mmCIF file of C-alpha atoms in Angstrom:
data_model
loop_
_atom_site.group_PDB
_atom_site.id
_atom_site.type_symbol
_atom_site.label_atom_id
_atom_site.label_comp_id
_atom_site.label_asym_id
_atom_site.label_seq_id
_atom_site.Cartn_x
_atom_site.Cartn_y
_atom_site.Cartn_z
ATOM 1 C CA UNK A 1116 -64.257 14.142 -9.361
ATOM 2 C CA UNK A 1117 -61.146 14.500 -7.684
ATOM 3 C CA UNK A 1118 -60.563 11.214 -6.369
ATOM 4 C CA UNK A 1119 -61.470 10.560 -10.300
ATOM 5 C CA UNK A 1120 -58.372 12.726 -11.844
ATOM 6 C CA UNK A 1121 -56.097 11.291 -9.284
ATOM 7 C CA UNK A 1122 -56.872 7.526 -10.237
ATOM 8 C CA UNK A 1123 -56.514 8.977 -14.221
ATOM 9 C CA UNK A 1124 -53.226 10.497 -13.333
ATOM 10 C CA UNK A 1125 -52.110 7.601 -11.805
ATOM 11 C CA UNK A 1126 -52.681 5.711 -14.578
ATOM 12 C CA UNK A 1127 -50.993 7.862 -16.920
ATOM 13 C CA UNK A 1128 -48.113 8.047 -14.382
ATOM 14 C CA UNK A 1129 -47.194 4.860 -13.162
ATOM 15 C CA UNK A 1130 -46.442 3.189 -16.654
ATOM 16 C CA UNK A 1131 -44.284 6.257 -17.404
ATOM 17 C CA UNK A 1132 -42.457 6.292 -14.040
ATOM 18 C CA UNK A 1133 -41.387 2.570 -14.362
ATOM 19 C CA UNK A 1134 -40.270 2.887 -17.976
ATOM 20 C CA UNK A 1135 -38.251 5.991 -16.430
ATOM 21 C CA UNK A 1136 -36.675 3.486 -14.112
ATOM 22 C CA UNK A 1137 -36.129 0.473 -16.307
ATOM 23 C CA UNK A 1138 -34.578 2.774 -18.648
ATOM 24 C CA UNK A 1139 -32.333 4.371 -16.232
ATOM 25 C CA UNK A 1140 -31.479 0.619 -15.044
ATOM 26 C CA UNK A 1141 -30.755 -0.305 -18.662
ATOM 27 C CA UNK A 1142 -28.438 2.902 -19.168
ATOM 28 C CA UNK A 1143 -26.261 2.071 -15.746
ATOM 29 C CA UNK A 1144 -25.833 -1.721 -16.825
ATOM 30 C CA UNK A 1145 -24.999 -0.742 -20.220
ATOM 31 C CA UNK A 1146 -22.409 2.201 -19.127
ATOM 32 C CA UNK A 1147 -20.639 -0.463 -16.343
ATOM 33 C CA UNK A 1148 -20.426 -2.818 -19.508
ATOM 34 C CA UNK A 1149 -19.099 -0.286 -21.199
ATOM 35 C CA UNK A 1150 -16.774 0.567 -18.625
ATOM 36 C CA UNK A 1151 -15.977 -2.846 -18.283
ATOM 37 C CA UNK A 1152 -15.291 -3.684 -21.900
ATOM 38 C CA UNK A 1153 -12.786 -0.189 -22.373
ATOM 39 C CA UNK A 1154 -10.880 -1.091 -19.030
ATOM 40 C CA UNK A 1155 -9.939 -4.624 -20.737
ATOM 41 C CA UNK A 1156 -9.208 -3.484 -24.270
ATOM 42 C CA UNK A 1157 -6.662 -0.792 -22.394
ATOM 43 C CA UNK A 1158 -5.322 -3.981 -20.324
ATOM 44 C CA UNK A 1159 -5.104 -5.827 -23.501
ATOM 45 C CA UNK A 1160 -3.581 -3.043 -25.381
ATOM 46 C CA UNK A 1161 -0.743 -2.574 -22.528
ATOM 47 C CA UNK A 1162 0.145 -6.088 -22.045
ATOM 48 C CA UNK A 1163 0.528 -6.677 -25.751
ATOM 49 C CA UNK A 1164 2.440 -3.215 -26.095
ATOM 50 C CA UNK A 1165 4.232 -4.754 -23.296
ATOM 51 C CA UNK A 1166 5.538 -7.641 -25.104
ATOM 52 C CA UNK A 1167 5.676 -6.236 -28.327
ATOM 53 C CA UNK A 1168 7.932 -3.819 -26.976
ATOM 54 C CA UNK A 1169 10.337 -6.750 -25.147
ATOM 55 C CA UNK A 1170 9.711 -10.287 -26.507
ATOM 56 C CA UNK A 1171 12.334 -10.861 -29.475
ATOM 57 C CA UNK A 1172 11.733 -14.497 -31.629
ATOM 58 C CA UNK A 1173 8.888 -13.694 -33.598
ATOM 59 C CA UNK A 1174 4.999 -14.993 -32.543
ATOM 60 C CA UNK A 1175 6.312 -18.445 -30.628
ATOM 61 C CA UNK A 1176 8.312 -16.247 -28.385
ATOM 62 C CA UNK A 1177 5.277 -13.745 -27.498
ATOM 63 C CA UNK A 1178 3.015 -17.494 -27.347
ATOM 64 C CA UNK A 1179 4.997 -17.894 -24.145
ATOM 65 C CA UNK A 1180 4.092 -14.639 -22.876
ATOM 66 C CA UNK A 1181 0.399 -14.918 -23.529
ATOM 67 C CA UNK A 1182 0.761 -18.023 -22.334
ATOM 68 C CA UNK A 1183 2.239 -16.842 -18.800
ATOM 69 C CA UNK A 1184 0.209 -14.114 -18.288
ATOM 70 C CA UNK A 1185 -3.362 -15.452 -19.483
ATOM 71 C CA UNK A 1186 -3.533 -18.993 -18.864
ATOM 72 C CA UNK A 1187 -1.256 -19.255 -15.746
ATOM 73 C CA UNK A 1188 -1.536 -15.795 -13.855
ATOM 74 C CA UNK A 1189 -4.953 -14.465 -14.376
ATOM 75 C CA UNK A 1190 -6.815 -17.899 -15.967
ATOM 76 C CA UNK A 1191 -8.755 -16.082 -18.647
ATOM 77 C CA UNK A 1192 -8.170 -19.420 -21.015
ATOM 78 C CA UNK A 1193 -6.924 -22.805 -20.956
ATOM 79 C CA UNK A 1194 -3.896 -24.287 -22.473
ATOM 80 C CA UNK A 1195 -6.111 -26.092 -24.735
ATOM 81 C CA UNK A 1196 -8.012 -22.923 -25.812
ATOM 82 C CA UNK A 1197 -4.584 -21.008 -26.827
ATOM 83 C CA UNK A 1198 -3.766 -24.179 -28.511
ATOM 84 C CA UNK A 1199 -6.743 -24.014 -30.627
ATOM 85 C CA UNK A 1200 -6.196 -20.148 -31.229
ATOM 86 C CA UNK A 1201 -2.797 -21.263 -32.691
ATOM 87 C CA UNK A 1202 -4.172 -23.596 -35.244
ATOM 88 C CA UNK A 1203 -6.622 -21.329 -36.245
ATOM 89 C CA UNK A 1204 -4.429 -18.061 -36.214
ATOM 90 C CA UNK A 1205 -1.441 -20.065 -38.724
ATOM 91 C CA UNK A 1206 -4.381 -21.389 -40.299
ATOM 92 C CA UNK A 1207 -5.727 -17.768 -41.759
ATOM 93 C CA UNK A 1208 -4.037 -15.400 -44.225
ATOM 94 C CA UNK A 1209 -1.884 -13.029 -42.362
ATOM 95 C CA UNK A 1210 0.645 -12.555 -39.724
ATOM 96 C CA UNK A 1211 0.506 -15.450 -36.514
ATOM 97 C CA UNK A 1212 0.752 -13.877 -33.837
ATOM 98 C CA UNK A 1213 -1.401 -10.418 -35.333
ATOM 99 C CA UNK A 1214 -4.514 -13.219 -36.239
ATOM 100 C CA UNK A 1215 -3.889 -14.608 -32.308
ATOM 101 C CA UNK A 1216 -3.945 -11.494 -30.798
ATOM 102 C CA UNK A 1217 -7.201 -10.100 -33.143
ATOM 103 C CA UNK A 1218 -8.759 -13.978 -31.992
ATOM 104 C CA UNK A 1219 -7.868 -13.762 -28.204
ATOM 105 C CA UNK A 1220 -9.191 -9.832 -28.014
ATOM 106 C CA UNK A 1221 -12.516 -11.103 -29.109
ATOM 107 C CA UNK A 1222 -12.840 -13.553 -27.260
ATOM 108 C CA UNK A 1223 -12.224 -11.579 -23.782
ATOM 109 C CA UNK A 1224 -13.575 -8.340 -24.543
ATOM 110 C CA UNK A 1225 -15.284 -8.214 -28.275
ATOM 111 C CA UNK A 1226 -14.540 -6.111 -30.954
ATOM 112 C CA UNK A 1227 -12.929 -3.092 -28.738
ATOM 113 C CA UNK A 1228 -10.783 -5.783 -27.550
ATOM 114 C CA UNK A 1229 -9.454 -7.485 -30.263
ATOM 115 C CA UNK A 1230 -8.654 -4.034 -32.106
ATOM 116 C CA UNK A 1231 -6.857 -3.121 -28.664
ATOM 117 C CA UNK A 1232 -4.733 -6.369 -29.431
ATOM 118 C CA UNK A 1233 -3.877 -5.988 -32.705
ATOM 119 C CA UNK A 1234 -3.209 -2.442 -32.224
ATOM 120 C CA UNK A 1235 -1.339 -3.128 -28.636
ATOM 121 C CA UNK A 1236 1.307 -6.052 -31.100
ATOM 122 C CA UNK A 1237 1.913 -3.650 -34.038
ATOM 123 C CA UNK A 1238 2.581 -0.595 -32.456
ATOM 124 C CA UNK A 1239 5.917 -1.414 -31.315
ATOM 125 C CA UNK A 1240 6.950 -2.796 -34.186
ATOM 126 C CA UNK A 1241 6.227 -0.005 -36.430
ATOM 127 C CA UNK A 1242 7.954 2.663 -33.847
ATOM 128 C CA UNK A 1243 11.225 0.697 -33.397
ATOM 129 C CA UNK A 1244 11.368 0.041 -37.280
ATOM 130 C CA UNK A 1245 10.795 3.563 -37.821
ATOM 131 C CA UNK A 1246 13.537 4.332 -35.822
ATOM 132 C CA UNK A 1247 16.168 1.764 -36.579
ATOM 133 C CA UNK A 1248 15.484 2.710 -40.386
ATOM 134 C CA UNK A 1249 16.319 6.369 -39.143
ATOM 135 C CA UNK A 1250 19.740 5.546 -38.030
ATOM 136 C CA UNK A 1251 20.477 2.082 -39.635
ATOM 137 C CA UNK A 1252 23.390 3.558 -41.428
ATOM 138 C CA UNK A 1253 24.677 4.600 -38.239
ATOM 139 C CA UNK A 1254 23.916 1.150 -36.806
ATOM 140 C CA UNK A 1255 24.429 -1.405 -38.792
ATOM 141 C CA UNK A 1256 28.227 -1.623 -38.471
ATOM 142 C CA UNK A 1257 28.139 -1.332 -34.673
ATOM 143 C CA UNK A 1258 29.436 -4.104 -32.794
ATOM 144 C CA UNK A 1259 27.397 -3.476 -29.423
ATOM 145 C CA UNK A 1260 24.661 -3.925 -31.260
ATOM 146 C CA UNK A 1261 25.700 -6.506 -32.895
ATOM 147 C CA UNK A 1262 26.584 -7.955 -29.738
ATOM 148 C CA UNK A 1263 23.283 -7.387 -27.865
ATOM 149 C CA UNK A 1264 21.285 -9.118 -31.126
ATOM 150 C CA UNK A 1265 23.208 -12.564 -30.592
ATOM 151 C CA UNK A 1266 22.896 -12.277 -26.971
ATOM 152 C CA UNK A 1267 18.818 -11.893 -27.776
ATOM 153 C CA UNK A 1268 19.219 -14.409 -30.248
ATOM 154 C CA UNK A 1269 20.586 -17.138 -27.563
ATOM 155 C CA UNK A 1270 17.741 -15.862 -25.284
ATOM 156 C CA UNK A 1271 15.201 -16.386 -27.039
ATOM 157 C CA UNK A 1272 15.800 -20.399 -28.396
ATOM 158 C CA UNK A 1273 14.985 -21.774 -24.263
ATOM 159 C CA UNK A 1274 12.102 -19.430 -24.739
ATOM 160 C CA UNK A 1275 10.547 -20.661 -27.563
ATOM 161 C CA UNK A 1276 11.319 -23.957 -26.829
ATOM 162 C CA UNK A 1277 9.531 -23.797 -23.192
ATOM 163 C CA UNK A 1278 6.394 -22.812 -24.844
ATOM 164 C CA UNK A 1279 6.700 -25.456 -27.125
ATOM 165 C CA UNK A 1280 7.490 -28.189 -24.242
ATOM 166 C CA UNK A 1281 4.640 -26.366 -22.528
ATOM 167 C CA UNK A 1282 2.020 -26.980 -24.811
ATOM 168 C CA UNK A 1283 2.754 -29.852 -26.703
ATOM 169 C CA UNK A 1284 2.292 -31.144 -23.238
ATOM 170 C CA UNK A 1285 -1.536 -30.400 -23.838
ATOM 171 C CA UNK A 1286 -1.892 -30.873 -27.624
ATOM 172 C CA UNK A 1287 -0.132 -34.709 -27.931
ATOM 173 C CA UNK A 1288 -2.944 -36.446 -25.397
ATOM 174 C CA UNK A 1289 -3.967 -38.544 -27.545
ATOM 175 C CA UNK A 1290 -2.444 -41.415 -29.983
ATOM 176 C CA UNK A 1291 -3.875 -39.934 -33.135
ATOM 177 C CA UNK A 1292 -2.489 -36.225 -32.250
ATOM 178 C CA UNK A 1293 1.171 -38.206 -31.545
ATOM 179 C CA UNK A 1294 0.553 -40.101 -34.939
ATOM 180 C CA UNK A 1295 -0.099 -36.878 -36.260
ATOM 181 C CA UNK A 1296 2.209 -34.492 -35.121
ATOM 182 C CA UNK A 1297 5.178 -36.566 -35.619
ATOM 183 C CA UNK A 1298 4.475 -37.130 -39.371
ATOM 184 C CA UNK A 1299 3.757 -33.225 -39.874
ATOM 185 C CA UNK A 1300 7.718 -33.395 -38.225
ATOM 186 C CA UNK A 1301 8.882 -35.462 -40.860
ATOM 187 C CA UNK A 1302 7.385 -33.669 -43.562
ATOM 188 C CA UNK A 1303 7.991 -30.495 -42.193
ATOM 189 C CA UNK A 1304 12.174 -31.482 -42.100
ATOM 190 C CA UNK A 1305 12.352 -33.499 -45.400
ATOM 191 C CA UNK A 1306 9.775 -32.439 -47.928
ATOM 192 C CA UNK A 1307 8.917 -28.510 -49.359
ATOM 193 C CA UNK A 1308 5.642 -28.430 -48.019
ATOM 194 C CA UNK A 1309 4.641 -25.247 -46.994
ATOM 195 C CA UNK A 1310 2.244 -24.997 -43.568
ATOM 196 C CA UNK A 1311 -0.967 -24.344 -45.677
ATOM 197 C CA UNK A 1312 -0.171 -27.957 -47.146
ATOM 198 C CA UNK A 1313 0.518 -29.770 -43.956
ATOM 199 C CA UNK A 1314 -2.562 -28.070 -41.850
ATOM 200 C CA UNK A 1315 -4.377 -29.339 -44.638
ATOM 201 C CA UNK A 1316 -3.335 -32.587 -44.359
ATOM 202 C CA UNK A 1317 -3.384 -32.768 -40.787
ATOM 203 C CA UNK A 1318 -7.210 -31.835 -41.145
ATOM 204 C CA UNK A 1319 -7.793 -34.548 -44.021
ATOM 205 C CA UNK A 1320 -5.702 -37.855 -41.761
ATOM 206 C CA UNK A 1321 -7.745 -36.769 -38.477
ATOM 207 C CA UNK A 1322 -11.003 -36.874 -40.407
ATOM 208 C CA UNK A 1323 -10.650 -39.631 -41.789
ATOM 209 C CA UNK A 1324 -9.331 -41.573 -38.765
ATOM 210 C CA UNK A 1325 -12.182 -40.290 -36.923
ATOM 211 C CA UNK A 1326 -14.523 -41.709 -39.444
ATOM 212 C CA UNK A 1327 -12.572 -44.754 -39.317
ATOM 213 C CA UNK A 1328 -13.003 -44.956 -35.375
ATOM 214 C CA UNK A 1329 -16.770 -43.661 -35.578
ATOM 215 C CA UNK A 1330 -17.413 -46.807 -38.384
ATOM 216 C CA UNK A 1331 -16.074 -49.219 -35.568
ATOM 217 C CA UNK A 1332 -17.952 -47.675 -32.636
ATOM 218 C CA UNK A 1333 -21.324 -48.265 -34.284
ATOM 219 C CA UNK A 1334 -20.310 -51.778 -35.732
ATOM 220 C CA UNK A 1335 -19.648 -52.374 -31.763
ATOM 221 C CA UNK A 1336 -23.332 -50.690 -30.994
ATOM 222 C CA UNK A 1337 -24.998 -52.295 -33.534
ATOM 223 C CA UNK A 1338 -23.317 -56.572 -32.631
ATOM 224 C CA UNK A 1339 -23.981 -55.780 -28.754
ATOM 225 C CA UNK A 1340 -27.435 -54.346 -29.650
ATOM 226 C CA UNK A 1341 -28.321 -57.927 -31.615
ATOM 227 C CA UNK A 1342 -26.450 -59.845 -28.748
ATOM 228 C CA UNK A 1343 -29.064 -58.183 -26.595
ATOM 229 C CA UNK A 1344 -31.649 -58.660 -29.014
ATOM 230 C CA UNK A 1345 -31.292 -62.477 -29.227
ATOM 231 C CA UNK A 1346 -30.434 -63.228 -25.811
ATOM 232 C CA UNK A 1347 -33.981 -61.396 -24.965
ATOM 233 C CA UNK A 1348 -35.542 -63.787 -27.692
ATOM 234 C CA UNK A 1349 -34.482 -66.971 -26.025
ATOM 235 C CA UNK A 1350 -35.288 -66.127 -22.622
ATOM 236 C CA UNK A 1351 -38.407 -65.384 -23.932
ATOM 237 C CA UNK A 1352 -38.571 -68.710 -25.360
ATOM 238 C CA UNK A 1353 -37.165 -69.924 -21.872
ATOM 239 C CA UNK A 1354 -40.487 -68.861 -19.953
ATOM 240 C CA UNK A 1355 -42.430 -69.880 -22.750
#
């Protein structure tokens, strides 16, 4: 009878024990992701308070940080990935570089992260308007700061234009994205169309020249397929 309530309690006991321990298991792995996933929005939110406290130009300028820090220092994306963040971020309602930083946030550490972003690129903004619209009486006459805002303002044009040299090295690969990118140029400098109009476009030409392409890959298919197709017939014919 003993032996009995041992083998019953063993029964009872050994189910319960290993859900205890898969449980347990399941708690650890999901506080180190948790872990995990709060240390990177924090790193996200300092290095984007970092720049957003320092980088003058507007979103190209803070481009060339991100791109710096994230795709040459620590390799958490490719050129061609921030490239594609770009056209989607300009593509959206909103502010560039706030739509970049809410897109690159999600895609390293989820939700947590991309709020960390967006939070980590406004911030400064907000406190150093606050506090310029504080004292802009006081400041707006002053020629040291006047000074310092054309000295920022000759900094920041090789910045800009680094990134731009930087990536366009990665974007204009191919003939089409040349074709492309140097007609969006020429309507960008000599007509009023707005960047809506010309991403739009740009979408609409590339389409349709990758139809165009697509149309004359399978007219290729289909001639070699009835070259193949007739040259089997006749040396069929041959051993006939």
């Amino acid at each position: 009878r003993q032996r009995q309530m041992c083998i019953r309690d063993r029964t009872y006991i050994l189910p319960i024990t290993k859900w205890v321990i898969k449980w347990k298991t399941r708690k650890r792995k999901a506080e180190k992701k948790m872990k995990e996933k709060i240390k990177t929005g924090l790193e996200l939110f300092a290095f984007f308070f970092k720049i957003g406290c320092f980088t003058f130009g507007g979103g190209w300028s803070i481009l060339a940080q991100m791109e710096q820090e994230f795709v040459d220092k620590r390799k958490w994306l490719t050129k061609s990935e921030l490239l594609d963040m770009v056209a989607v971020g300009r593509s959206v309602p909103g502010i560039m570089i706030t739509n970049i930083s809410m897109i690159f946030g999600y895609s390293v550490g989820g939700v947590f992260g991309g709020i960390c972003s967006v939070l980590g690129i406004t911030a400064p903004a907000i406190l150093i308007l606050s506090l310029v619209t504080v004292f802009y009486n006081k400041l707006k006459d002053n020629i040291w700061c006047a000074s310092a805002l054309r000295g920022i303002r000759s900094a920041v044009v090789p910045i800009i234009a680094s990134a731009a040299f930087s990536l366009g090295k990665e974007a204009f690969k191919t003939k089409i994205s040349i074709t492309a990118g140097g007609i969006a140029l020429l309507l960008c400098l000599f007509t009023d169309l707005g960047n809506i109009e010309l991403v739009g476009l740009g979408v609409v030409a590339v389409l349709i020249w990758q139809t165009a392409v697509w149309v004359k890959e399978k007219a290729v298919e289909n001639k070699a397929g009835e070259e193949k197709e007739e040259n089997e017939h006749v040396l069929s014919l041959i051993h006939i």
